[in-house]
Amino acid sequence: MDTDSLRSIPAVHRFTDDAAIAAYRPLLGASAVRTCVNEVLEAARAAAQTGGALKFDLLRERVLSALAAREAEGLISVVNATGVLLHTNFGRAPLADAALDAVSKLGSGYSNLEFDLESGDRGSRYERVASQLCELSGAQAALVVNNCAAAVLLVLDTFARGREVIVSRGQLIEIGGAFRLPDVLRKSGAMLVEVGTTNRTYGADYRDAWSERTAIFMRSHPSNYRVEGFTAEVDAGSMAAMARELGVMSFEDLGSGALVDLSRFGLPREPTLADEIAAGVDLVAVSGDKLLGGPQCGIIAGRSGLIDALRRNPLLRALRVDKMTLAALSATLALYAEPGRLRDIPFFTMLMTPLDDLRARADAICSATSDARSIGVSARDAMSAVGGGSLPTSTIPSAGVALTSRETSVDDLAAYLRRRRPPIIGRADGDCVLLDLRTVRPAEDAAIIAAIMSAPACE
Ligand SMILES: *Cc1c(COP(=O)(O)O)cnc(C)c1O
């Protein structure tokens, strides 16, 4: 063994005392930081025997990147430059400042979550958001659970256990993240009765399938795909009327569920929660963190007698939301009550940003990086998408920057951007990585510029 090089391995305390390394202590804990240092030195010691390098600066870089990787095993902020507004992998809808303020205020202390201040008795945690949801949708009553999948499960468990649910074959959907409607149906103890064909289902199909065993006529919104061409589905109003006539319940899993008409933002007209309630559907379920732009949750709105039955189901106890979700949802819904404030919800801020603003930012990034050594930067028009299992076929004109590496492949360039802090996630587009600025906050442009400027040039 070469004792000289072992002696020349820098001492552990030089690493643990280093300011950049020590900065990880509050995040990861002192012992995890020490473990990382020891692992890197261990590997260096082994490499030293075969003539590996032992320079402090080099080892310090290795420790820092090991620590950064360790930190990213938990949640860290990323710059979403994919142009997908509601990206399930990136946490779907960013929250409005008002929602975050409410979470911070109510989360840091006690609240009247389940306490009626008038009577001094136990109260219901759902009251306030329920009345907001009723005002916005025209529903008689509403309830909030953990997500839309939980909402569907609760409805089916409450009303269709051991009975039949009739669904159009064209609506037996799978949403990303392993939500398959037939599986949820089975789990709830309901029996699925598929009617119609993949592309065409008629009212008569529901009617023919109806029997004494039928509990629910169900519609499910194909949020993340489209059946196009020679198609027919039974609309919500006709299904609800038929269900009423035959004495069964009507239920719609609206999923992405918009609360306002998105056509005023240049998107296709999506049915809103209010539309489905007005069409007479008994219960409607939607997600809170898709087109609504709020926290992860599932909303069920509809007839008060049915909502009461849901509230009595013991399963609700397992699916209920906490005070932070309720605080964030309530604050988000309050922004809907004042039309001028809709733009304070990040999803709508992004939708409403004028194309010229994005082009100007792209130009500014190009100018600021004209001296970059190893990355070529050019402004480029792009197309953003709503995403999150919503509006699968519609795109929004956008702008961004196309990055090309003079030294490495597109994959390596994308990997370099992901390793940055904050990580920057773009999309590969031919020979470049495209960074779409519609989903990037203006304050994050600086991180993009810094990443471009400090990309290493190969020797
Ligand atoms: C997204 C979606 C779901 C699942 O919603 P989560 O809130 O993610 O549980 C269910 N049904 C439809 C139609 C959806 O679009």
XYZ file of C-alpha atoms and ligand atoms in Angstrom:
474
model
C 0.000 0.000 0.000
C 1.232 3.509 -0.872
C 1.403 5.178 2.551
C 2.424 8.582 1.185
C -0.784 9.097 -0.739
C -2.885 7.827 2.185
C -1.276 10.366 4.459
C -2.064 13.038 1.894
C -5.816 12.395 1.970
C -7.260 15.644 3.363
C -8.550 15.381 6.930
C -12.261 14.744 7.491
C -12.735 17.994 9.408
C -11.608 20.024 6.398
C -14.743 18.744 4.667
C -17.144 18.902 7.576
C -15.974 22.473 8.374
C -16.384 23.607 4.777
C -19.193 26.188 4.611
C -20.945 24.733 1.534
C -20.851 21.215 2.985
C -21.906 22.395 6.453
C -24.919 24.131 4.891
C -26.430 20.672 4.355
C -26.434 19.902 8.081
C -29.781 21.558 8.892
C -31.365 19.803 5.876
C -29.964 16.304 6.192
C -28.636 16.089 9.738
C -25.012 16.078 10.879
C -24.636 12.319 10.780
C -25.862 11.984 7.182
C -23.390 14.690 6.118
C -20.576 12.868 7.895
C -21.585 9.599 6.244
C -21.448 11.236 2.813
C -17.972 12.651 3.528
C -16.759 9.282 4.787
C -18.126 7.454 1.744
C -16.379 9.801 -0.659
C -13.091 9.556 1.285
C -13.408 5.788 1.502
C -13.756 5.595 -2.286
C -10.839 8.014 -2.688
C -8.671 5.869 -0.424
C -9.443 2.807 -2.519
C -8.722 4.732 -5.706
C -5.478 6.122 -4.254
C -4.066 2.621 -4.213
C -4.313 2.592 -7.969
C -3.033 6.128 -8.336
C -6.347 8.040 -8.100
C -6.399 11.764 -7.356
C -6.748 13.086 -3.798
C -6.977 16.830 -4.282
C -9.203 18.524 -1.707
C -11.131 20.605 -4.272
C -11.967 17.585 -6.360
C -13.073 15.536 -3.350
C -15.096 18.475 -2.055
C -16.987 18.601 -5.375
C -17.740 14.891 -5.047
C -19.002 15.348 -1.505
C -21.203 18.254 -2.601
C -22.742 16.321 -5.458
C -23.352 13.316 -3.181
C -25.067 15.642 -0.708
C -27.151 17.254 -3.458
C -28.267 13.816 -4.623
C -29.126 12.899 -1.052
C -31.178 16.064 -0.619
C -33.086 15.358 -3.858
C -34.294 12.050 -2.389
C -36.695 14.348 -0.546
C -38.824 17.019 -2.188
C -36.950 19.962 -3.672
C -38.171 22.749 -5.950
C -37.632 22.299 -9.675
C -37.908 24.694 -12.593
C -40.618 23.244 -14.817
C -39.606 24.325 -18.314
C -41.559 21.538 -20.014
C -44.430 23.861 -20.879
C -46.877 21.397 -19.309
C -48.918 23.532 -16.914
C -50.329 20.745 -14.755
C -47.548 18.173 -14.603
C -48.401 15.263 -12.344
C -44.698 14.444 -11.861
C -44.038 17.986 -10.665
C -46.946 18.228 -8.244
C -49.673 19.446 -10.634
C -51.083 22.885 -9.764
C -48.796 25.376 -7.997
C -50.691 27.087 -5.172
C -51.743 30.730 -5.045
C -50.055 33.012 -2.500
C -53.410 33.407 -0.767
C -53.612 29.620 -0.358
C -50.080 29.448 1.052
C -50.788 32.296 3.465
C -53.862 30.471 4.719
C -51.880 27.236 5.175
C -49.182 29.069 7.068
C -51.619 30.934 9.291
C -53.874 27.989 10.096
C -51.128 25.388 10.156
C -48.979 27.191 12.690
C -51.631 27.257 15.395
C -55.011 25.914 16.454
C -58.177 26.516 14.485
C -61.906 25.855 14.703
C -61.477 22.847 12.391
C -64.167 20.824 14.148
C -65.534 23.334 16.613
C -68.691 25.437 16.376
C -67.856 28.808 17.905
C -71.559 29.702 18.337
C -72.614 26.680 20.359
C -69.252 25.614 21.711
C -70.027 22.124 20.419
C -68.258 19.934 17.950
C -68.548 21.289 14.388
C -67.868 19.991 10.886
C -64.578 20.581 9.118
C -66.330 20.647 5.751
C -68.844 23.461 6.351
C -66.982 26.486 4.985
C -65.591 24.944 1.772
C -68.897 23.177 1.206
C -70.783 26.460 1.111
C -68.156 28.005 -1.178
C -68.429 25.021 -3.523
C -72.223 25.212 -3.512
C -72.097 28.894 -4.403
C -69.690 28.273 -7.265
C -71.435 25.196 -8.659
C -75.107 25.549 -7.799
C -74.969 22.208 -5.970
C -77.052 21.639 -2.822
C -74.151 20.182 -0.845
C -70.496 19.236 -1.189
C -67.760 17.226 0.467
C -63.959 17.162 0.147
C -61.729 14.068 0.335
C -58.086 13.273 -0.387
C -58.219 13.166 -4.176
C -60.624 12.437 -6.994
C -59.828 8.716 -6.879
C -60.934 8.710 -3.218
C -64.074 10.622 -4.198
C -64.994 7.955 -6.758
C -64.218 5.165 -4.295
C -66.358 6.753 -1.567
C -69.339 7.258 -3.876
C -69.203 3.703 -5.224
C -68.639 2.183 -1.780
C -71.564 4.115 -0.337
C -74.130 3.511 -3.051
C -73.059 0.551 -5.171
C -71.474 -2.068 -2.877
C -72.771 -5.432 -4.088
C -74.783 -3.765 -6.840
C -74.238 -2.775 -10.447
C -72.763 0.359 -11.970
C -73.438 0.951 -15.635
C -70.607 2.661 -17.549
C -70.037 3.280 -21.228
C -67.236 1.168 -22.680
C -65.717 4.338 -24.163
C -65.284 5.763 -20.663
C -63.494 2.922 -18.870
C -60.495 5.084 -18.377
C -57.033 4.764 -16.946
C -55.559 7.980 -15.595
C -51.784 8.137 -15.087
C -50.649 6.877 -11.696
C -52.597 3.609 -11.874
C -56.129 4.936 -11.491
C -58.156 2.504 -13.546
C -61.857 2.936 -13.258
C -62.620 -0.822 -13.452
C -60.144 -1.479 -10.599
C -61.640 1.215 -8.370
C -65.084 -0.192 -9.082
C -63.995 -3.671 -8.077
C -62.283 -2.403 -4.923
C -65.479 -0.703 -3.831
C -67.388 -3.959 -4.113
C -69.472 -2.675 -7.017
C -70.066 -4.686 -10.155
C -69.174 -3.076 -13.431
C -71.589 -3.378 -16.321
C -70.028 -2.120 -19.535
C -72.385 -0.922 -22.208
C -72.026 0.273 -25.797
C -68.816 0.060 -27.789
C -65.489 1.857 -27.542
C -66.612 4.597 -29.888
C -70.415 4.646 -29.650
C -72.783 4.343 -26.712
C -76.469 5.320 -26.763
C -79.122 5.955 -24.158
C -80.767 2.695 -25.126
C -77.596 0.843 -24.073
C -77.956 2.110 -20.512
C -81.676 1.413 -20.517
C -81.231 -2.162 -21.800
C -78.612 -2.894 -19.144
C -80.770 -1.545 -16.326
C -82.156 -4.081 -13.840
C -83.194 -4.378 -10.209
C -79.507 -4.721 -9.355
C -78.524 -1.373 -10.881
C -77.387 1.278 -8.398
C -75.719 3.907 -10.561
C -75.561 5.224 -14.112
C -72.050 6.550 -14.296
C -70.189 8.789 -16.704
C -66.448 9.240 -16.593
C -64.660 12.092 -18.265
C -61.921 10.848 -20.606
C -59.565 13.514 -19.287
C -56.336 12.453 -20.906
C -57.350 11.066 -24.275
C -59.944 11.675 -26.984
C -62.035 9.273 -28.991
C -62.445 11.096 -32.256
C -64.368 10.540 -35.476
C -67.429 8.272 -35.541
C -68.363 8.597 -31.886
C -71.391 8.951 -29.663
C -71.765 9.235 -25.918
C -74.808 9.912 -23.812
C -74.638 13.481 -22.503
C -74.882 14.223 -18.802
C -78.400 15.629 -19.005
C -79.844 12.610 -20.846
C -78.101 10.159 -18.524
C -79.382 12.010 -15.454
C -82.949 12.105 -16.811
C -82.889 8.407 -17.652
C -81.502 7.552 -14.221
C -84.233 9.569 -12.514
C -86.927 7.896 -14.577
C -85.611 4.424 -13.697
C -85.049 5.262 -10.037
C -81.233 4.924 -9.983
C -78.551 7.424 -9.109
C -76.503 9.340 -11.690
C -72.838 10.005 -11.022
C -70.172 11.739 -13.078
C -66.428 11.438 -12.528
C -65.530 14.767 -14.110
C -61.862 14.490 -13.055
C -60.051 17.518 -14.390
C -63.179 19.515 -13.531
C -63.032 23.158 -14.483
C -64.952 25.631 -12.331
C -65.000 28.313 -15.028
C -65.397 28.250 -18.801
C -61.862 27.920 -20.152
C -62.824 29.004 -23.658
C -62.195 32.600 -22.640
C -58.512 31.657 -22.346
C -58.448 30.197 -25.834
C -58.925 26.624 -24.644
C -61.726 24.280 -25.698
C -64.992 24.517 -23.777
C -64.720 21.934 -20.997
C -67.827 21.033 -19.032
C -67.671 22.775 -15.653
C -68.831 21.438 -12.333
C -71.764 23.871 -12.542
C -72.696 22.555 -16.030
C -73.000 18.987 -14.762
C -74.967 20.007 -11.686
C -77.281 22.084 -13.891
C -77.694 19.081 -16.201
C -79.224 17.267 -13.228
C -76.439 14.812 -12.391
C -76.953 13.637 -8.785
C -73.271 13.612 -7.770
C -70.185 14.952 -9.534
C -66.553 14.294 -8.530
C -63.571 16.472 -9.525
C -59.882 16.902 -8.625
C -58.745 19.968 -6.695
C -55.272 20.209 -8.239
C -56.065 20.103 -11.940
C -57.981 22.860 -13.770
C -59.194 24.225 -10.437
C -55.620 25.206 -9.516
C -55.823 24.272 -5.828
C -54.327 21.670 -3.482
C -54.537 17.915 -4.023
C -58.049 16.875 -3.047
C -61.232 15.401 -4.443
C -64.492 17.316 -4.442
C -67.909 15.693 -4.507
C -70.863 17.996 -5.154
C -74.551 17.273 -5.629
C -77.775 16.448 -3.832
C -77.772 17.025 -0.093
C -79.384 13.699 0.850
C -76.661 11.833 -1.025
C -73.847 13.963 0.410
C -75.278 13.236 3.883
C -75.060 9.514 3.153
C -71.417 9.943 2.098
C -70.706 11.766 5.345
C -72.115 8.863 7.331
C -69.885 6.298 5.602
C -67.095 5.259 8.030
C -64.747 5.086 5.036
C -64.801 8.918 4.974
C -62.717 8.871 8.152
C -59.907 7.239 6.186
C -60.239 9.571 3.216
C -60.684 12.869 4.985
C -58.528 15.921 4.293
C -56.479 17.799 6.864
C -56.699 21.438 7.907
C -53.950 22.525 5.513
C -55.772 21.158 2.482
C -59.014 22.778 3.609
C -57.247 26.088 4.245
C -55.590 26.059 0.810
C -58.766 24.977 -0.983
C -60.931 27.555 0.739
C -58.484 30.376 -0.038
C -58.273 29.243 -3.667
C -62.052 29.098 -4.022
C -62.284 32.614 -2.559
C -60.262 33.841 -5.561
C -62.976 32.461 -7.866
C -65.585 34.526 -6.073
C -63.910 37.716 -7.337
C -63.460 37.445 -11.105
C -60.566 39.944 -11.163
C -58.548 37.731 -8.832
C -58.630 34.543 -10.888
C -55.270 35.561 -12.322
C -53.780 35.212 -8.818
C -54.077 31.431 -9.194
C -50.781 30.329 -10.801
C -52.538 28.049 -13.310
C -54.461 31.062 -14.636
C -51.435 33.383 -14.329
C -49.598 31.020 -16.686
C -52.568 30.711 -19.062
C -53.004 34.486 -19.258
C -49.347 35.473 -19.749
C -49.201 37.226 -23.135
C -47.054 35.532 -25.773
C -45.082 38.768 -26.265
C -43.997 38.731 -22.614
C -42.618 35.226 -23.042
C -40.829 36.196 -26.267
C -39.275 39.201 -24.532
C -38.004 36.976 -21.719
C -36.586 34.486 -24.238
C -34.728 37.342 -25.968
C -33.420 38.583 -22.629
C -32.062 35.112 -21.811
C -30.364 34.975 -25.219
C -28.667 38.353 -24.682
C -27.561 37.486 -21.184
C -25.957 34.253 -22.392
C -24.351 35.366 -25.649
C -20.904 34.666 -24.155
C -21.762 31.135 -22.994
C -18.824 28.831 -23.660
C -20.405 25.512 -24.381
C -24.150 26.017 -24.893
C -25.752 27.644 -27.923
C -28.944 29.564 -27.091
C -31.664 30.766 -29.434
C -35.174 32.117 -28.912
C -37.866 29.819 -30.227
C -41.665 29.756 -30.339
C -43.175 26.718 -28.648
C -46.466 25.062 -27.781
C -47.442 24.564 -24.145
C -49.954 21.976 -22.988
C -52.358 21.934 -20.073
C -51.416 18.393 -18.997
C -52.299 16.710 -15.720
C -54.754 14.500 -17.513
C -56.653 17.480 -18.826
C -57.419 18.784 -22.291
C -55.120 16.270 -23.995
C -55.321 17.669 -27.498
C -55.183 21.402 -26.951
C -52.034 23.497 -26.986
C -51.243 27.087 -26.071
C -48.843 29.251 -28.139
C -45.710 29.901 -26.122
C -42.063 30.903 -26.388
C -38.798 29.793 -24.897
C -35.159 29.099 -25.606
C -33.591 26.213 -27.492
C -30.306 25.027 -26.025
C -27.739 23.097 -28.018
C -24.506 21.747 -26.657
C -21.356 22.167 -28.691
C -19.763 19.358 -26.741
C -22.299 16.760 -25.641
C -25.474 14.972 -26.676
C -28.990 16.271 -26.025
C -29.396 13.612 -23.310
C -26.226 14.755 -21.523
C -27.306 18.373 -21.760
C -30.710 17.507 -20.265
C -28.968 15.528 -17.496
C -26.677 18.488 -16.750
C -29.735 20.745 -16.392
C -31.405 18.234 -14.073
C -28.328 18.110 -11.861
C -28.340 21.890 -11.400
C -29.860 23.380 -8.232
C -32.612 24.158 -8.731
C -32.948 21.400 -11.332
C -34.202 22.660 -14.691
C -36.431 20.284 -16.637
C -36.979 20.990 -20.303
C -37.995 18.793 -23.171
C -35.796 17.240 -25.823
C -36.682 18.538 -29.266
C -34.500 17.141 -32.049
C -30.937 18.283 -31.433
C -31.817 20.730 -28.654
C -33.318 20.968 -25.194
C -36.265 23.323 -25.376
C -37.074 25.400 -22.307
C -40.668 26.633 -22.549
C -41.058 29.806 -20.486
C -44.848 29.674 -19.995
C -44.398 27.364 -17.010
C -41.276 29.144 -15.708
C -41.752 31.965 -13.223
C -39.961 35.159 -14.313
C -37.853 34.990 -11.133
C -36.549 31.596 -12.297
C -35.047 32.982 -15.530
C -31.909 33.812 -13.525
C -31.432 30.116 -12.698
C -31.669 29.285 -16.406
C -29.104 31.947 -17.269
C -26.750 30.728 -14.533
C -27.041 27.125 -15.751
C -26.235 28.127 -19.321
C -23.286 30.292 -18.282
C -21.708 27.737 -15.989
C -22.007 24.701 -18.220
C -18.498 23.285 -18.336
C -16.628 23.357 -21.587
C -14.854 20.106 -22.350
C -11.121 20.259 -22.853
C -57.485 12.912 -12.694
C -58.692 12.094 -12.693
C -58.953 11.215 -11.648
C -57.997 11.031 -10.508
O -57.914 12.223 -9.807
P -56.892 12.359 -8.567
O -57.294 13.659 -7.941
O -55.547 12.360 -9.145
O -57.140 11.207 -7.688
C -60.100 10.468 -11.694
N -60.960 10.585 -12.714
C -60.766 11.427 -13.741
C -61.776 11.517 -14.829
C -59.620 12.226 -13.758
O -59.412 13.072 -14.762
